[in-house]
Amino acid sequence: MEHLERCEWLLRGTLVRAAVRRYLPWALVASMLAGSLLKELSPLPESYLSNKRNVLNVYFVKVAWAWTFCLLLPFIALTNYHLTGKAGLVLRRLSTLLVGTAIWYICTSIFSNIEHYTGSCYQSPALEGVRKEHQSKQQCHQEGGFWHGFDISGHSFLLTFCALMIVEEMSVLHEVKTDRSHCLHTAITTLVVALGILTFIWVLMFLCTAVYFHNLSQKVFGTLFGLLSWYGTYRFWYPKAFSPGLPPQSCSLNLKQDSYKK
C-alpha cells in the first residue's frame, strides 16, 4: 500500500496541476506536428511500437474508450459523492460518460463514412488496378483487395479526447481528502494510479501514431476532432447550467453550501 500511495502522490503532482490542463492540448498538437514531420523527412526504423499488433495497441488503444469509461465511472462516482454527498449530482456528473460515448460513436461513424465515400478498391497496396465492382471496404477486403480512402486517424482523435478528459476529471483531487484507514482511501488511490498510468499510455501511443502511422492531414483532422470534442464539452458546454457540469471545486461547493443555508 505504501508503494501505491507513493505512486499516487507522484501522479497527483503531475496530472492534477492546472498547468497540465492548460498546456496538454498544445503539447499534443506540437508533438503530432513534430512526429509527422519526422515521419516525412527522416522516418524512424521499425520497432515493436510500430507494429500494429503490439500489446498496447491491441489490448489498450483498440478499446481506449472502454478503458477510459470503466475507470472514470467509479472514480467520478466516489470522488463526487465524497465531496457533495448528493446522489443526484453524482448521476448528473456521470452523464459526462454518456456524452463521451455519444461523441466517440458519432465521430468514428463520420470517419468511417468519409473513408467509404472517398475510397476505392485496389488490387495491390501500391494502389494499382482499381476494382470498380467493389462498392464497400468490407466487400473489397473479403475479395482480397486493398481499400484506400481518406482515413482520418481514429487513434489521434480518441487518444486526444481520452487523455484530456481524464486530466479534467482528475482536477477534483485538489478537494479530495480521505482518511488513510478508510476503504475509500484505498479505492480512490488505486483509481488515481490506474488513470494516471492509462493517461501516460494514451500520450505514448499518440506519439507513436504521430511518428509511425497515417499522413499529416489525417492526423491533423483526427487531433482536431479530439480537441473540439474536449473544448466543446469541458470549456463550452459543461460550465453552463443545463449540462453534466464540471468536477466540483471548492468555490462551487462553497456557493452551494451558502445557498442551502439561505
PDB file of C-alpha atoms in Angstrom:
ATOM      1  CA  MET A   1       0.000   0.000   0.000  1.00  0.00           C
ATOM      2  CA  GLU A   2       2.892   2.329   0.737  1.00  0.00           C
ATOM      3  CA  HIS A   3       4.262   1.964  -2.804  1.00  0.00           C
ATOM      4  CA  LEU A   4       0.782   2.552  -4.231  1.00  0.00           C
ATOM      5  CA  GLU A   5       0.392   5.742  -2.193  1.00  0.00           C
ATOM      6  CA  ARG A   6       3.816   6.964  -3.307  1.00  0.00           C
ATOM      7  CA  CYS A   7       2.896   6.361  -6.936  1.00  0.00           C
ATOM      8  CA  GLU A   8      -0.440   8.120  -6.398  1.00  0.00           C
ATOM      9  CA  TRP A   9       1.350  11.110  -4.837  1.00  0.00           C
ATOM     10  CA  LEU A  10       3.641  11.416  -7.869  1.00  0.00           C
ATOM     11  CA  LEU A  11       0.728  11.206 -10.283  1.00  0.00           C
ATOM     12  CA  ARG A  12      -1.224  13.800  -8.333  1.00  0.00           C
ATOM     13  CA  GLY A  13       1.721  16.151  -8.515  1.00  0.00           C
ATOM     14  CA  THR A  14       1.996  15.615 -12.258  1.00  0.00           C
ATOM     15  CA  LEU A  15      -1.510  15.332 -13.698  1.00  0.00           C
ATOM     16  CA  VAL A  16      -3.637  17.373 -11.287  1.00  0.00           C
ATOM     17  CA  ARG A  17      -1.820  20.660 -11.874  1.00  0.00           C
ATOM     18  CA  ALA A  18      -3.753  23.407 -13.630  1.00  0.00           C
ATOM     19  CA  ALA A  19      -0.749  23.907 -15.914  1.00  0.00           C
ATOM     20  CA  VAL A  20      -1.176  20.371 -17.256  1.00  0.00           C
ATOM     21  CA  ARG A  21      -4.811  21.041 -18.180  1.00  0.00           C
ATOM     22  CA  ARG A  22      -3.782  24.333 -19.751  1.00  0.00           C
ATOM     23  CA  TYR A  23      -0.831  23.149 -21.820  1.00  0.00           C
ATOM     24  CA  LEU A  24      -1.554  19.483 -22.602  1.00  0.00           C
ATOM     25  CA  PRO A  25      -3.735  20.325 -25.653  1.00  0.00           C
ATOM     26  CA  TRP A  26      -0.924  22.458 -27.100  1.00  0.00           C
ATOM     27  CA  ALA A  27       1.636  19.762 -26.284  1.00  0.00           C
ATOM     28  CA  LEU A  28      -0.424  17.157 -28.149  1.00  0.00           C
ATOM     29  CA  VAL A  29      -0.722  19.403 -31.215  1.00  0.00           C
ATOM     30  CA  ALA A  30       3.012  20.180 -31.166  1.00  0.00           C
ATOM     31  CA  SER A  31       4.002  16.522 -30.775  1.00  0.00           C
ATOM     32  CA  MET A  32       1.617  15.488 -33.575  1.00  0.00           C
ATOM     33  CA  LEU A  33       3.141  18.031 -35.957  1.00  0.00           C
ATOM     34  CA  ALA A  34       6.724  17.235 -34.922  1.00  0.00           C
ATOM     35  CA  GLY A  35       6.156  13.479 -35.183  1.00  0.00           C
ATOM     36  CA  SER A  36       4.521  13.834 -38.590  1.00  0.00           C
ATOM     37  CA  LEU A  37       7.404  15.986 -39.823  1.00  0.00           C
ATOM     38  CA  LEU A  38       9.885  13.396 -38.583  1.00  0.00           C
ATOM     39  CA  LYS A  39       7.905  10.647 -40.338  1.00  0.00           C
ATOM     40  CA  GLU A  40       8.047  12.519 -43.655  1.00  0.00           C
ATOM     41  CA  LEU A  41      11.640  13.796 -43.547  1.00  0.00           C
ATOM     42  CA  SER A  42      13.532  11.165 -41.589  1.00  0.00           C
ATOM     43  CA  PRO A  43      11.448   8.070 -40.836  1.00  0.00           C
ATOM     44  CA  LEU A  44      12.443   6.158 -37.729  1.00  0.00           C
ATOM     45  CA  PRO A  45      13.437   2.492 -38.102  1.00  0.00           C
ATOM     46  CA  GLU A  46      10.695  -0.007 -37.382  1.00  0.00           C
ATOM     47  CA  SER A  47      10.302  -1.015 -33.760  1.00  0.00           C
ATOM     48  CA  TYR A  48       7.949  -3.014 -31.569  1.00  0.00           C
ATOM     49  CA  LEU A  49       5.644   0.001 -31.216  1.00  0.00           C
ATOM     50  CA  SER A  50       5.472   0.470 -34.990  1.00  0.00           C
ATOM     51  CA  ASN A  51       3.859  -2.971 -35.251  1.00  0.00           C
ATOM     52  CA  LYS A  52       0.067  -2.626 -35.099  1.00  0.00           C
ATOM     53  CA  ARG A  53      -0.096  -5.912 -33.192  1.00  0.00           C
ATOM     54  CA  ASN A  54       1.888  -4.648 -30.206  1.00  0.00           C
ATOM     55  CA  VAL A  55       0.295  -5.283 -26.815  1.00  0.00           C
ATOM     56  CA  LEU A  56      -0.535  -1.647 -26.057  1.00  0.00           C
ATOM     57  CA  ASN A  57      -2.311  -1.179 -29.373  1.00  0.00           C
ATOM     58  CA  VAL A  58      -4.242  -4.449 -29.358  1.00  0.00           C
ATOM     59  CA  TYR A  59      -5.328  -4.546 -25.707  1.00  0.00           C
ATOM     60  CA  PHE A  60      -5.495  -0.848 -24.844  1.00  0.00           C
ATOM     61  CA  VAL A  61      -5.762   1.562 -27.793  1.00  0.00           C
ATOM     62  CA  LYS A  62      -8.217  -0.565 -29.778  1.00  0.00           C
ATOM     63  CA  VAL A  63     -10.585  -0.344 -26.795  1.00  0.00           C
ATOM     64  CA  ALA A  64      -9.424   3.029 -25.478  1.00  0.00           C
ATOM     65  CA  TRP A  65     -12.895   4.362 -24.759  1.00  0.00           C
ATOM     66  CA  ALA A  66     -13.862   1.193 -22.861  1.00  0.00           C
ATOM     67  CA  TRP A  67     -10.791   1.548 -20.587  1.00  0.00           C
ATOM     68  CA  THR A  68     -11.439   5.249 -20.044  1.00  0.00           C
ATOM     69  CA  PHE A  69     -15.152   4.697 -19.374  1.00  0.00           C
ATOM     70  CA  CYS A  70     -14.646   1.795 -16.944  1.00  0.00           C
ATOM     71  CA  LEU A  71     -12.050   3.622 -14.829  1.00  0.00           C
ATOM     72  CA  LEU A  72     -13.695   7.058 -14.842  1.00  0.00           C
ATOM     73  CA  LEU A  73     -17.083   5.618 -13.831  1.00  0.00           C
ATOM     74  CA  PRO A  74     -16.076   4.581 -10.267  1.00  0.00           C
ATOM     75  CA  PHE A  75     -13.632   7.497  -9.955  1.00  0.00           C
ATOM     76  CA  ILE A  76     -16.273  10.146 -10.706  1.00  0.00           C
ATOM     77  CA  ALA A  77     -18.871   8.370  -8.567  1.00  0.00           C
ATOM     78  CA  LEU A  78     -16.623   8.014  -5.484  1.00  0.00           C
ATOM     79  CA  THR A  79     -14.909  11.413  -5.560  1.00  0.00           C
ATOM     80  CA  ASN A  80     -18.018  13.433  -6.408  1.00  0.00           C
ATOM     81  CA  TYR A  81     -20.177  11.680  -3.800  1.00  0.00           C
ATOM     82  CA  HIS A  82     -17.427  12.062  -1.201  1.00  0.00           C
ATOM     83  CA  LEU A  83     -17.361  15.832  -1.815  1.00  0.00           C
ATOM     84  CA  THR A  84     -21.061  16.556  -2.273  1.00  0.00           C
ATOM     85  CA  GLY A  85     -22.942  13.698  -0.620  1.00  0.00           C
ATOM     86  CA  LYS A  86     -25.683  14.090  -3.223  1.00  0.00           C
ATOM     87  CA  ALA A  87     -26.609  11.135  -5.428  1.00  0.00           C
ATOM     88  CA  GLY A  88     -28.442  13.368  -7.904  1.00  0.00           C
ATOM     89  CA  LEU A  89     -25.360  15.466  -8.537  1.00  0.00           C
ATOM     90  CA  VAL A  90     -23.241  12.329  -8.927  1.00  0.00           C
ATOM     91  CA  LEU A  91     -25.642  10.939 -11.534  1.00  0.00           C
ATOM     92  CA  ARG A  92     -25.538  14.266 -13.348  1.00  0.00           C
ATOM     93  CA  ARG A  93     -21.757  14.185 -13.411  1.00  0.00           C
ATOM     94  CA  LEU A  94     -21.708  10.568 -14.563  1.00  0.00           C
ATOM     95  CA  SER A  95     -23.684  11.650 -17.617  1.00  0.00           C
ATOM     96  CA  THR A  96     -20.375  13.044 -18.916  1.00  0.00           C
ATOM     97  CA  LEU A  97     -19.572   9.421 -19.770  1.00  0.00           C
ATOM     98  CA  LEU A  98     -22.763   9.122 -21.806  1.00  0.00           C
ATOM     99  CA  VAL A  99     -21.835  12.320 -23.634  1.00  0.00           C
ATOM    100  CA  GLY A 100     -18.345  10.932 -24.247  1.00  0.00           C
ATOM    101  CA  THR A 101     -19.818   7.684 -25.574  1.00  0.00           C
ATOM    102  CA  ALA A 102     -22.025   9.635 -27.980  1.00  0.00           C
ATOM    103  CA  ILE A 103     -19.037  11.686 -29.150  1.00  0.00           C
ATOM    104  CA  TRP A 104     -16.969   8.518 -29.690  1.00  0.00           C
ATOM    105  CA  TYR A 105     -19.742   6.831 -31.664  1.00  0.00           C
ATOM    106  CA  ILE A 106     -20.619   9.847 -33.827  1.00  0.00           C
ATOM    107  CA  CYS A 107     -17.026  10.769 -34.660  1.00  0.00           C
ATOM    108  CA  THR A 108     -15.926   7.234 -35.512  1.00  0.00           C
ATOM    109  CA  SER A 109     -19.032   6.844 -37.685  1.00  0.00           C
ATOM    110  CA  ILE A 110     -18.158  10.071 -39.503  1.00  0.00           C
ATOM    111  CA  PHE A 111     -14.591   8.843 -40.069  1.00  0.00           C
ATOM    112  CA  SER A 112     -15.833   5.518 -41.413  1.00  0.00           C
ATOM    113  CA  ASN A 113     -18.256   7.198 -43.821  1.00  0.00           C
ATOM    114  CA  ILE A 114     -15.612   9.619 -45.065  1.00  0.00           C
ATOM    115  CA  GLU A 115     -13.234   6.730 -45.775  1.00  0.00           C
ATOM    116  CA  HIS A 116     -16.038   4.872 -47.564  1.00  0.00           C
ATOM    117  CA  TYR A 117     -17.172   7.739 -49.808  1.00  0.00           C
ATOM    118  CA  THR A 118     -13.628   8.832 -50.696  1.00  0.00           C
ATOM    119  CA  GLY A 119     -12.231   5.329 -51.179  1.00  0.00           C
ATOM    120  CA  SER A 120     -11.697   2.833 -53.946  1.00  0.00           C
ATOM    121  CA  CYS A 121     -10.711  -0.833 -54.043  1.00  0.00           C
ATOM    122  CA  TYR A 122      -7.289  -1.643 -55.497  1.00  0.00           C
ATOM    123  CA  GLN A 123      -5.601  -4.864 -56.491  1.00  0.00           C
ATOM    124  CA  SER A 124      -2.403  -4.160 -54.531  1.00  0.00           C
ATOM    125  CA  PRO A 125      -1.114  -1.963 -51.683  1.00  0.00           C
ATOM    126  CA  ALA A 126       0.664   0.109 -54.363  1.00  0.00           C
ATOM    127  CA  LEU A 127      -2.829   1.288 -55.420  1.00  0.00           C
ATOM    128  CA  GLU A 128      -2.665  -0.356 -58.806  1.00  0.00           C
ATOM    129  CA  GLY A 129      -5.696  -1.583 -60.724  1.00  0.00           C
ATOM    130  CA  VAL A 130      -8.969  -0.186 -59.430  1.00  0.00           C
ATOM    131  CA  ARG A 131     -11.652  -2.825 -58.837  1.00  0.00           C
ATOM    132  CA  LYS A 132     -14.789  -0.900 -59.702  1.00  0.00           C
ATOM    133  CA  GLU A 133     -17.120  -3.783 -58.876  1.00  0.00           C
ATOM    134  CA  HIS A 134     -16.403  -3.459 -55.138  1.00  0.00           C
ATOM    135  CA  GLN A 135     -18.541  -0.750 -53.559  1.00  0.00           C
ATOM    136  CA  SER A 136     -17.520  -1.084 -49.894  1.00  0.00           C
ATOM    137  CA  LYS A 137     -14.383  -1.557 -47.813  1.00  0.00           C
ATOM    138  CA  GLN A 138     -15.688  -4.780 -46.282  1.00  0.00           C
ATOM    139  CA  GLN A 139     -16.521  -6.292 -49.676  1.00  0.00           C
ATOM    140  CA  CYS A 140     -13.135  -5.182 -51.021  1.00  0.00           C
ATOM    141  CA  HIS A 141     -11.243  -6.909 -48.198  1.00  0.00           C
ATOM    142  CA  GLN A 142     -13.337 -10.078 -48.471  1.00  0.00           C
ATOM    143  CA  GLU A 143     -12.290 -10.385 -52.113  1.00  0.00           C
ATOM    144  CA  GLY A 144      -8.601  -9.831 -51.314  1.00  0.00           C
ATOM    145  CA  GLY A 145      -8.474  -6.207 -52.426  1.00  0.00           C
ATOM    146  CA  PHE A 146      -6.963  -3.138 -50.744  1.00  0.00           C
ATOM    147  CA  TRP A 147      -9.259  -0.236 -49.854  1.00  0.00           C
ATOM    148  CA  HIS A 148      -7.806   3.262 -49.948  1.00  0.00           C
ATOM    149  CA  GLY A 149      -9.691   6.387 -48.917  1.00  0.00           C
ATOM    150  CA  PHE A 150      -9.218   9.422 -46.688  1.00  0.00           C
ATOM    151  CA  ASP A 151      -8.687   7.603 -43.384  1.00  0.00           C
ATOM    152  CA  ILE A 152      -8.929  10.175 -40.583  1.00  0.00           C
ATOM    153  CA  SER A 153      -6.816   8.967 -37.672  1.00  0.00           C
ATOM    154  CA  GLY A 154      -9.196   7.496 -35.111  1.00  0.00           C
ATOM    155  CA  HIS A 155      -6.236   6.975 -32.774  1.00  0.00           C
ATOM    156  CA  SER A 156      -5.325  10.669 -32.875  1.00  0.00           C
ATOM    157  CA  PHE A 157      -8.947  11.605 -32.154  1.00  0.00           C
ATOM    158  CA  LEU A 158      -9.696   9.163 -29.365  1.00  0.00           C
ATOM    159  CA  LEU A 159      -6.355   9.303 -27.544  1.00  0.00           C
ATOM    160  CA  THR A 160      -6.520  13.119 -27.525  1.00  0.00           C
ATOM    161  CA  PHE A 161     -10.080  13.146 -26.202  1.00  0.00           C
ATOM    162  CA  CYS A 162      -9.500  10.423 -23.576  1.00  0.00           C
ATOM    163  CA  ALA A 163      -6.279  11.939 -22.211  1.00  0.00           C
ATOM    164  CA  LEU A 164      -7.808  15.408 -21.901  1.00  0.00           C
ATOM    165  CA  MET A 165     -10.995  14.047 -20.327  1.00  0.00           C
ATOM    166  CA  ILE A 166      -9.073  12.101 -17.681  1.00  0.00           C
ATOM    167  CA  VAL A 167      -6.949  15.121 -16.791  1.00  0.00           C
ATOM    168  CA  GLU A 168     -10.072  17.281 -16.486  1.00  0.00           C
ATOM    169  CA  GLU A 169     -11.804  14.802 -14.181  1.00  0.00           C
ATOM    170  CA  MET A 170      -8.708  14.322 -12.017  1.00  0.00           C
ATOM    171  CA  SER A 171      -8.761  18.037 -11.145  1.00  0.00           C
ATOM    172  CA  VAL A 172     -11.262  17.090  -8.412  1.00  0.00           C
ATOM    173  CA  LEU A 173      -8.364  15.618  -6.421  1.00  0.00           C
ATOM    174  CA  HIS A 174      -7.473  19.139  -5.247  1.00  0.00           C
ATOM    175  CA  GLU A 175     -10.530  18.878  -2.982  1.00  0.00           C
ATOM    176  CA  VAL A 176     -10.494  15.189  -2.014  1.00  0.00           C
ATOM    177  CA  LYS A 177      -9.180  14.430   1.482  1.00  0.00           C
ATOM    178  CA  THR A 178      -9.644  10.909   2.849  1.00  0.00           C
ATOM    179  CA  ASP A 179      -8.670   9.008   5.996  1.00  0.00           C
ATOM    180  CA  ARG A 180      -5.861   6.553   5.233  1.00  0.00           C
ATOM    181  CA  SER A 181      -7.564   3.876   7.351  1.00  0.00           C
ATOM    182  CA  HIS A 182     -10.792   4.119   5.341  1.00  0.00           C
ATOM    183  CA  CYS A 183     -11.518   1.774   2.439  1.00  0.00           C
ATOM    184  CA  LEU A 184     -12.485   4.829   0.329  1.00  0.00           C
ATOM    185  CA  HIS A 185      -8.864   5.999   0.522  1.00  0.00           C
ATOM    186  CA  THR A 186      -7.635   2.701  -0.907  1.00  0.00           C
ATOM    187  CA  ALA A 187     -10.237   2.727  -3.691  1.00  0.00           C
ATOM    188  CA  ILE A 188      -9.504   6.304  -4.788  1.00  0.00           C
ATOM    189  CA  THR A 189      -5.747   5.804  -4.546  1.00  0.00           C
ATOM    190  CA  THR A 190      -5.958   2.700  -6.748  1.00  0.00           C
ATOM    191  CA  LEU A 191      -8.118   4.514  -9.308  1.00  0.00           C
ATOM    192  CA  VAL A 192      -5.773   7.501  -9.420  1.00  0.00           C
ATOM    193  CA  VAL A 193      -2.813   5.232 -10.143  1.00  0.00           C
ATOM    194  CA  ALA A 194      -4.754   3.307 -12.806  1.00  0.00           C
ATOM    195  CA  LEU A 195      -5.986   6.503 -14.502  1.00  0.00           C
ATOM    196  CA  GLY A 196      -2.517   8.039 -14.353  1.00  0.00           C
ATOM    197  CA  ILE A 197      -0.921   5.006 -15.993  1.00  0.00           C
ATOM    198  CA  LEU A 198      -3.705   4.970 -18.582  1.00  0.00           C
ATOM    199  CA  THR A 199      -3.098   8.638 -19.412  1.00  0.00           C
ATOM    200  CA  PHE A 200       0.606   8.012 -19.969  1.00  0.00           C
ATOM    201  CA  ILE A 201      -0.254   5.068 -22.246  1.00  0.00           C
ATOM    202  CA  TRP A 202      -2.624   7.281 -24.264  1.00  0.00           C
ATOM    203  CA  VAL A 203       0.017  10.004 -24.670  1.00  0.00           C
ATOM    204  CA  LEU A 204       2.723   7.463 -25.578  1.00  0.00           C
ATOM    205  CA  MET A 205       0.540   5.808 -28.205  1.00  0.00           C
ATOM    206  CA  PHE A 206      -0.497   9.215 -29.540  1.00  0.00           C
ATOM    207  CA  LEU A 207       3.204   9.943 -30.109  1.00  0.00           C
ATOM    208  CA  CYS A 208       3.656   6.549 -31.796  1.00  0.00           C
ATOM    209  CA  THR A 209       0.735   7.332 -34.104  1.00  0.00           C
ATOM    210  CA  ALA A 210       2.340  10.657 -34.992  1.00  0.00           C
ATOM    211  CA  VAL A 211       5.693   9.049 -35.790  1.00  0.00           C
ATOM    212  CA  TYR A 212       4.670   5.788 -37.468  1.00  0.00           C
ATOM    213  CA  PHE A 213       1.134   5.932 -38.894  1.00  0.00           C
ATOM    214  CA  HIS A 214      -1.162   7.950 -41.182  1.00  0.00           C
ATOM    215  CA  ASN A 215      -0.239  11.053 -43.149  1.00  0.00           C
ATOM    216  CA  LEU A 216      -0.199  14.598 -41.795  1.00  0.00           C
ATOM    217  CA  SER A 217      -3.675  15.648 -42.933  1.00  0.00           C
ATOM    218  CA  GLN A 218      -5.287  12.512 -41.477  1.00  0.00           C
ATOM    219  CA  LYS A 219      -3.648  13.123 -38.104  1.00  0.00           C
ATOM    220  CA  VAL A 220      -4.467  16.832 -38.154  1.00  0.00           C
ATOM    221  CA  PHE A 221      -8.170  16.106 -38.663  1.00  0.00           C
ATOM    222  CA  GLY A 222      -8.152  13.340 -36.047  1.00  0.00           C
ATOM    223  CA  THR A 223      -6.451  15.527 -33.439  1.00  0.00           C
ATOM    224  CA  LEU A 224      -8.731  18.448 -34.307  1.00  0.00           C
ATOM    225  CA  PHE A 225     -11.833  16.317 -33.716  1.00  0.00           C
ATOM    226  CA  GLY A 226     -10.416  15.263 -30.330  1.00  0.00           C
ATOM    227  CA  LEU A 227      -9.623  18.833 -29.310  1.00  0.00           C
ATOM    228  CA  LEU A 228     -13.012  20.141 -30.437  1.00  0.00           C
ATOM    229  CA  SER A 229     -14.773  17.349 -28.531  1.00  0.00           C
ATOM    230  CA  TRP A 230     -12.882  18.276 -25.356  1.00  0.00           C
ATOM    231  CA  TYR A 231     -13.264  22.031 -25.803  1.00  0.00           C
ATOM    232  CA  GLY A 232     -16.929  21.816 -26.751  1.00  0.00           C
ATOM    233  CA  THR A 233     -17.719  19.897 -23.566  1.00  0.00           C
ATOM    234  CA  TYR A 234     -15.347  20.945 -20.766  1.00  0.00           C
ATOM    235  CA  ARG A 235     -14.724  24.505 -21.885  1.00  0.00           C
ATOM    236  CA  PHE A 236     -18.013  25.495 -23.571  1.00  0.00           C
ATOM    237  CA  TRP A 237     -20.986  23.322 -22.509  1.00  0.00           C
ATOM    238  CA  TYR A 238     -20.173  21.877 -19.070  1.00  0.00           C
ATOM    239  CA  PRO A 239     -19.680  25.275 -17.344  1.00  0.00           C
ATOM    240  CA  LYS A 240     -23.306  26.100 -18.218  1.00  0.00           C
ATOM    241  CA  ALA A 241     -26.319  25.334 -16.023  1.00  0.00           C
ATOM    242  CA  PHE A 242     -28.051  22.734 -18.206  1.00  0.00           C
ATOM    243  CA  SER A 243     -25.141  20.325 -18.593  1.00  0.00           C
ATOM    244  CA  PRO A 244     -23.420  17.430 -16.798  1.00  0.00           C
ATOM    245  CA  GLY A 245     -21.305  20.067 -15.051  1.00  0.00           C
ATOM    246  CA  LEU A 246     -17.626  20.296 -14.232  1.00  0.00           C
ATOM    247  CA  PRO A 247     -15.805  18.377 -11.457  1.00  0.00           C
ATOM    248  CA  PRO A 248     -16.708  20.019  -8.108  1.00  0.00           C
ATOM    249  CA  GLN A 249     -14.232  22.609  -6.879  1.00  0.00           C
ATOM    250  CA  SER A 250     -14.025  24.473  -3.560  1.00  0.00           C
ATOM    251  CA  CYS A 251     -15.626  27.657  -4.913  1.00  0.00           C
ATOM    252  CA  SER A 252     -18.650  25.812  -6.362  1.00  0.00           C
ATOM    253  CA  LEU A 253     -19.045  23.750  -3.179  1.00  0.00           C
ATOM    254  CA  ASN A 254     -18.992  26.891  -1.031  1.00  0.00           C
ATOM    255  CA  LEU A 255     -21.609  28.552  -3.217  1.00  0.00           C
ATOM    256  CA  LYS A 256     -23.904  25.535  -2.893  1.00  0.00           C
ATOM    257  CA  GLN A 257     -23.454  25.395   0.869  1.00  0.00           C
ATOM    258  CA  ASP A 258     -24.325  29.102   1.144  1.00  0.00           C
ATOM    259  CA  SER A 259     -27.463  28.615  -0.935  1.00  0.00           C
ATOM    260  CA  TYR A 260     -28.583  25.746   1.305  1.00  0.00           C
ATOM    261  CA  LYS A 261     -28.106  27.910   4.419  1.00  0.00           C
ATOM    262  CA  LYS A 262     -30.292  30.629   2.898  1.00  0.00           C
TER     263      LYS A 262
END
